[in-house]
Coordinates of C-alpha atoms and ligand atoms in Angstrom, one line a residue:
M1 CA -9.0 10.8 22.6
A2 CA -6.0 11.0 25.0
E3 CA -2.5 9.7 24.9
F4 CA -3.4 6.4 26.5
A5 CA -6.3 5.7 24.2
L6 CA -3.9 6.2 21.2
I7 CA -1.3 3.9 22.7
E8 CA -4.0 1.3 23.4
R9 CA -5.0 1.5 19.7
I10 CA -1.3 0.8 18.8
R11 CA -0.9 -2.0 21.3
R12 CA -3.9 -3.9 20.1
R13 CA -2.3 -4.1 16.6
A14 CA 1.3 -4.9 17.6
A15 CA 2.4 -8.4 16.4
A16 CA 3.9 -10.9 18.8
R17 CA 7.2 -12.7 18.5
A18 CA 8.8 -15.4 20.7
D19 CA 11.8 -13.1 21.5
V20 CA 9.5 -10.3 22.8
I21 CA 9.2 -11.2 26.5
L22 CA 7.3 -8.0 27.3
G23 CA 6.1 -5.6 24.6
I24 CA 4.1 -2.3 24.7
G25 CA 2.6 -1.5 28.2
D26 CA 5.4 -1.3 30.8
D27 CA 8.2 1.2 31.3
A28 CA 10.4 -0.7 29.0
A29 CA 10.2 -3.6 26.6
L30 CA 12.0 -6.8 27.6
L31 CA 13.6 -8.5 24.6
Q32 CA 15.6 -11.7 24.2
P33 CA 18.5 -11.1 21.8
T34 CA 19.6 -14.0 19.5
T35 CA 22.6 -15.7 21.1
G36 CA 25.9 -15.4 19.2
Q37 CA 24.7 -12.6 16.9
L38 CA 25.3 -8.8 16.8
L39 CA 22.3 -6.5 17.4
A40 CA 22.1 -4.0 14.5
V41 CA 20.2 -0.8 15.5
S42 CA 19.2 2.1 13.3
T43 CA 16.8 5.1 13.5
D44 CA 15.3 7.6 11.1
V45 CA 12.8 10.4 11.5
L46 CA 10.2 11.6 9.0
N47 CA 9.0 15.2 9.4
E48 CA 5.9 16.7 7.9
G49 CA 6.8 19.3 5.2
V50 CA 10.3 17.8 4.8
H51 CA 9.9 14.0 4.2
F52 CA 6.1 13.8 3.6
R53 CA 3.3 16.2 2.9
A54 CA 0.3 16.8 5.3
D55 CA -2.1 15.4 2.7
D56 CA -0.1 12.3 1.8
P57 CA -2.1 9.1 2.5
P58 CA -1.4 8.1 6.1
E59 CA -1.0 4.4 5.0
D60 CA 1.9 5.5 2.8
I61 CA 3.5 7.5 5.6
G62 CA 3.3 4.5 7.9
W63 CA 4.8 2.2 5.3
K64 CA 7.6 4.6 4.5
A65 CA 8.5 5.3 8.1
L66 CA 9.3 1.6 8.6
A67 CA 10.7 1.0 5.1
V68 CA 13.5 3.6 5.3
N69 CA 14.6 2.0 8.6
L70 CA 14.4 -1.6 7.3
S71 CA 16.5 -0.4 4.3
D72 CA 19.3 0.6 6.8
L73 CA 19.1 -2.9 8.4
A74 CA 19.2 -4.5 4.9
A75 CA 22.3 -2.5 4.0
M76 CA 24.1 -4.1 7.0
G77 CA 23.0 -7.6 6.0
S78 CA 20.9 -7.9 9.2
E79 CA 17.6 -9.6 9.7
P80 CA 14.9 -7.2 11.2
A81 CA 13.2 -8.2 14.5
W82 CA 11.9 -5.3 16.6
A83 CA 10.7 -1.7 16.1
M84 CA 10.1 1.3 18.3
L85 CA 7.7 4.1 17.2
T86 CA 7.9 7.7 18.4
L87 CA 4.9 9.7 17.3
S88 CA 4.5 13.5 17.5
L89 CA 1.0 14.4 16.5
P90 CA -0.8 17.8 16.3
R91 CA -4.2 16.2 17.3
P92 CA -5.3 12.9 18.8
D93 CA -6.7 11.7 15.5
G94 CA -7.6 8.0 15.8
G95 CA -8.7 7.7 12.2
W96 CA -5.3 9.0 10.9
L97 CA -3.5 6.7 13.3
D98 CA -5.4 3.6 12.2
R99 CA -4.6 4.3 8.6
F100 CA -0.9 5.0 9.5
L101 CA -0.8 1.7 11.3
D102 CA -2.4 -0.1 8.3
G103 CA 0.7 0.9 6.2
F104 CA 3.2 0.4 9.0
G105 CA 1.7 -3.0 9.9
A106 CA 1.5 -4.3 6.3
L107 CA 5.3 -3.9 5.9
A108 CA 6.0 -5.1 9.5
A109 CA 4.1 -8.3 8.8
Q110 CA 6.1 -8.9 5.6
H111 CA 9.3 -9.0 7.6
R112 CA 7.9 -10.4 10.9
V113 CA 8.8 -7.2 12.7
A114 CA 7.2 -6.7 16.2
L115 CA 6.4 -3.2 17.4
V116 CA 7.7 -3.3 21.0
G117 CA 7.3 0.3 22.3
G118 CA 7.6 4.0 21.6
D119 CA 6.4 7.4 22.7
T120 CA 3.4 9.5 21.9
T121 CA 3.4 13.2 22.3
R122 CA 1.6 16.3 21.0
G123 CA 3.5 18.5 18.5
P124 CA 4.1 19.2 14.8
R125 CA 3.6 15.9 13.0
A126 CA 6.8 13.8 13.0
I127 CA 7.5 10.1 13.1
G128 CA 10.6 8.5 14.5
V129 CA 11.2 4.8 14.1
T130 CA 14.1 2.8 15.6
V131 CA 14.7 -0.8 14.3
H132 CA 16.7 -3.6 15.7
G133 CA 17.9 -6.6 13.8
F134 CA 20.4 -9.5 14.0
V135 CA 23.5 -10.4 12.0
P136 CA 26.3 -12.9 12.7
A137 CA 29.4 -10.9 13.8
T138 CA 31.5 -11.8 10.8
A139 CA 28.7 -11.4 8.2
A140 CA 27.8 -7.7 8.8
L141 CA 28.1 -5.6 5.6
R142 CA 30.0 -2.3 6.2
R143 CA 30.8 0.7 4.1
S144 CA 34.5 0.2 4.6
G145 CA 35.1 -3.1 2.8
A146 CA 35.5 -2.1 -0.9
H147 CA 38.8 -3.1 -2.6
P148 CA 40.3 -2.0 -5.9
G149 CA 39.2 -4.3 -8.6
D150 CA 35.8 -5.0 -7.0
E151 CA 32.7 -4.5 -9.2
I152 CA 30.0 -2.0 -8.1
W153 CA 26.4 -3.2 -8.2
V154 CA 23.0 -1.7 -7.5
T155 CA 19.6 -3.4 -7.0
G156 CA 16.4 -2.5 -8.7
T157 CA 16.3 0.8 -10.6
L158 CA 17.5 4.3 -9.8
G159 CA 15.9 7.8 -10.1
D160 CA 12.2 6.8 -9.9
A161 CA 11.4 8.4 -6.6
A162 CA 13.2 11.6 -7.6
A163 CA 11.4 11.7 -10.9
A164 CA 8.0 11.3 -9.2
L165 CA 8.8 14.1 -6.8
A166 CA 10.1 16.5 -9.4
D167 CA 7.7 16.0 -12.3
P168 CA 3.9 15.3 -12.3
Q169 CA 4.5 13.6 -15.7
F170 CA 5.9 10.7 -13.7
A171 CA 2.9 10.2 -11.5
D172 CA 3.0 6.5 -12.4
L173 CA 6.3 6.4 -10.3
L174 CA 4.6 7.8 -7.2
P175 CA 4.5 4.3 -5.5
R176 CA 8.3 4.2 -5.7
L177 CA 8.4 7.5 -3.7
R178 CA 5.7 6.7 -1.2
R179 CA 6.1 2.9 -0.8
P180 CA 9.8 2.1 -1.3
T181 CA 10.7 -1.6 -1.1
P182 CA 13.4 -2.2 1.5
R183 CA 15.8 -4.8 0.1
V184 CA 15.8 -7.0 3.2
T185 CA 16.1 -10.4 1.6
A186 CA 18.7 -9.1 -0.8
G187 CA 20.8 -7.7 2.0
H188 CA 20.7 -11.1 3.7
A189 CA 21.7 -12.9 0.5
L190 CA 24.7 -10.6 0.1
R191 CA 26.3 -11.4 3.5
E192 CA 28.9 -13.8 2.1
L193 CA 29.2 -12.2 -1.3
A194 CA 29.5 -8.4 -1.0
S195 CA 32.6 -6.6 0.3
A196 CA 30.8 -3.3 1.2
C197 CA 27.2 -2.1 1.1
I198 CA 25.1 1.0 1.6
D199 CA 21.4 1.8 0.9
V200 CA 20.8 4.6 -1.6
S201 CA 18.7 7.2 0.4
D202 CA 20.4 10.5 -0.5
G203 CA 21.4 9.6 -4.1
L204 CA 23.8 7.2 -5.7
F205 CA 26.8 9.6 -5.9
A206 CA 26.4 10.8 -2.3
D207 CA 25.9 7.3 -0.9
L208 CA 28.5 5.5 -3.0
G209 CA 30.8 8.4 -2.1
H210 CA 30.4 7.3 1.6
V211 CA 31.6 3.8 0.6
L212 CA 34.6 5.2 -1.3
E213 CA 35.6 7.4 1.6
A214 CA 35.1 4.7 4.3
S215 CA 37.1 2.2 2.1
G216 CA 39.8 4.6 1.0
V217 CA 39.2 3.8 -2.7
G218 CA 37.8 5.5 -5.8
A219 CA 35.3 4.4 -8.5
D220 CA 34.7 4.5 -12.2
L221 CA 31.0 4.4 -13.2
Q222 CA 29.4 3.6 -16.5
L223 CA 26.3 5.8 -16.9
A224 CA 24.9 3.6 -19.7
Q225 CA 24.7 0.7 -17.2
L226 CA 22.6 2.5 -14.6
P227 CA 19.4 0.5 -14.2
C228 CA 16.4 2.5 -15.5
S229 CA 12.7 1.7 -15.1
L230 CA 10.4 1.7 -18.2
P231 CA 8.6 4.9 -17.0
L232 CA 11.8 6.8 -16.4
A233 CA 13.2 5.7 -19.8
R234 CA 10.5 8.0 -21.3
L235 CA 13.0 10.8 -20.4
R236 CA 15.1 10.8 -23.5
D237 CA 17.5 13.5 -22.4
D238 CA 20.5 11.5 -21.0
A239 CA 21.8 14.2 -18.8
A240 CA 18.4 14.9 -17.2
R241 CA 17.9 11.2 -16.6
W242 CA 21.4 10.7 -15.2
R243 CA 20.9 13.6 -12.8
L244 CA 17.9 11.9 -11.4
Q245 CA 19.6 8.5 -11.2
C246 CA 22.9 9.8 -9.7
S247 CA 21.7 12.7 -7.4
G248 CA 18.0 12.1 -6.8
G249 CA 17.4 10.5 -3.4
E250 CA 15.0 8.1 -1.8
D251 CA 15.6 5.0 -4.1
Y252 CA 16.2 2.8 -1.1
E253 CA 18.0 0.4 -3.3
L254 CA 21.3 -1.3 -2.2
C255 CA 24.6 -0.3 -3.7
F256 CA 27.3 -2.8 -3.0
T257 CA 30.7 -3.9 -4.1
A258 CA 31.9 -7.4 -4.6
A259 CA 35.0 -9.3 -5.9
A260 CA 34.7 -9.8 -9.6
G261 CA 34.9 -13.6 -9.0
N262 CA 31.6 -13.4 -7.1
A263 CA 29.5 -12.1 -10.0
D264 CA 27.8 -15.3 -11.0
A265 CA 27.1 -16.3 -7.4
L266 CA 25.6 -13.0 -6.5
R267 CA 23.5 -12.9 -9.6
A268 CA 22.1 -16.3 -8.7
A269 CA 21.6 -15.3 -5.0
L270 CA 19.6 -12.2 -6.0
A271 CA 17.6 -14.0 -8.7
A272 CA 16.6 -16.4 -6.0
C273 CA 15.0 -13.5 -4.0
A274 CA 13.6 -11.9 -7.1
T275 CA 15.8 -8.8 -6.8
P276 CA 17.0 -7.3 -10.1
V277 CA 20.7 -6.3 -10.0
S278 CA 23.0 -4.4 -12.3
C279 CA 26.8 -4.0 -12.5
I280 CA 27.5 -0.3 -12.9
G281 CA 31.2 0.1 -12.5
R282 CA 34.4 -0.8 -10.8
I283 CA 36.4 0.2 -7.7
G284 CA 39.9 1.7 -8.3
R285 CA 42.9 2.8 -6.3
E286 CA 42.6 6.5 -7.2
P287 CA 40.3 8.3 -4.8
G288 CA 37.2 10.1 -6.2
L289 CA 34.1 9.1 -8.2
R290 CA 34.3 9.3 -12.0
A291 CA 31.3 8.8 -14.3
F292 CA 31.6 8.1 -18.0
D293 CA 29.1 8.3 -20.8
R294 CA 28.7 5.8 -23.7
A295 CA 31.5 7.4 -25.6
G296 CA 33.9 7.2 -22.6
R297 CA 33.7 10.9 -21.9
R298 CA 33.7 12.1 -18.3
W299 CA 30.4 13.5 -17.0
H300 CA 29.9 15.9 -14.1
P301 CA 26.5 16.2 -12.3
S302 CA 25.3 19.6 -11.2
S303 CA 24.6 18.3 -7.7
F304 CA 25.8 15.3 -5.7
G305 CA 22.7 14.4 -3.6
Y306 CA 20.4 15.5 -0.9
Q307 CA 21.7 17.0 2.3
H308 CA 19.7 18.5 5.2
F309 CA 21.1 22.0 6.1
A310 CA 23.1 22.1 2.9
G311 CA 24.4 25.7 2.5
E312 CA 23.4 26.6 6.0
Q313 CA 26.7 25.8 7.7
R314 CA 28.4 28.8 9.4
Ligands
ADP1 P1 6.3 6.1 30.2 O1 5.4 7.3 30.7 O2 6.7 5.1 31.2 O3 7.4 6.6 29.4 P2 4.4 5.9 28.1 O4 3.1 6.3 28.7 O5 5.1 6.8 27.3 O6 5.3 5.3 29.3 O7 4.2 4.5 27.3 C1 3.5 3.4 27.8 C2 3.8 2.2 27.0 O8 3.3 2.4 25.6 C3 5.3 1.9 26.8 O9 5.4 0.5 26.8 C4 5.7 2.5 25.5 O10 6.8 1.9 25.0 C5 4.4 2.3 24.7 N1 4.2 3.4 23.7 C6 4.0 4.7 23.8 N2 3.8 5.3 22.6 C7 4.0 4.3 21.7 C8 4.0 4.3 20.3 N3 3.8 5.4 19.5 N4 4.2 3.1 19.6 C9 4.4 2.0 20.3 N5 4.4 2.0 21.7 C10 4.2 3.1 22.3
MG2 MG1 7.1 7.8 27.6

């Protein structure tokens, strides 16, 4: 099967949208942006051996390739519309591609995302996705808006993906690693309520750290308030659990800040989209991130989060 046969397989399964004037099949897609809104654009690559394993189910790889990108759009408060898919494949394997598209398409359908183009080449297996979404100019959620006194919140639970990756005892958490839920409706609901927002891809401390830096503020976190799933709660050792929750990556939850007066409204808004949310701390003036245990003692993690090329800088 050659490149064009693979592209035809993809084209046949791409969903339509009224704002897609011309999709897959020409030299470029022609798209009709929503008048009066900003276009939010983000891209993420998944590499075999780094982000997924060669024997992972192709459906899960397809789901995750789109999910990690939709998570970035969610963190900006934007509504997804279009996706581009760049595939590097070692072999023209139609069976693998069909299964990949099953996962990609299932999530795309949930959020009415149209696949409008991409590129298909031979090489080590890697998947690049670029997503486009819309957000009213004044409503975009940035990393830079946190103020002293704001409360710090996180959706869902933390540490599940890292636990599944690290320990076969947590095999029941594998779906959290392989099929993360991008918090798209939650991001939308937070537009008028949050002061700053980021998605937790590299670990809470690393990602909240970006918010603190961009906003020029600091944070005090209460470790006992970190949301924990029932399976992860089997880990009785507090420090081991906190390490996963604070430094483990790939949660794809939203971490956001909001004025304390917005607490009731944001609880209601997130309940309306069935998204659990927990208050985990408070923004302060003093720079830095401080975490406290139940007794009010300061706790220091051994690592801050995942970084590609960590330790390789020269
Ligand atoms: P060109 O040679 O002009 O760059 P291609 O042959 O690469 O065009 O692609 C033909 C059409 O198929 C284009 O519309 C392109 O966007 C689309 N396409 C190619 N690969 C993919 C893919 N992996 N997913 C979605 N669309 C694709
Ligand atoms: Mg091309």
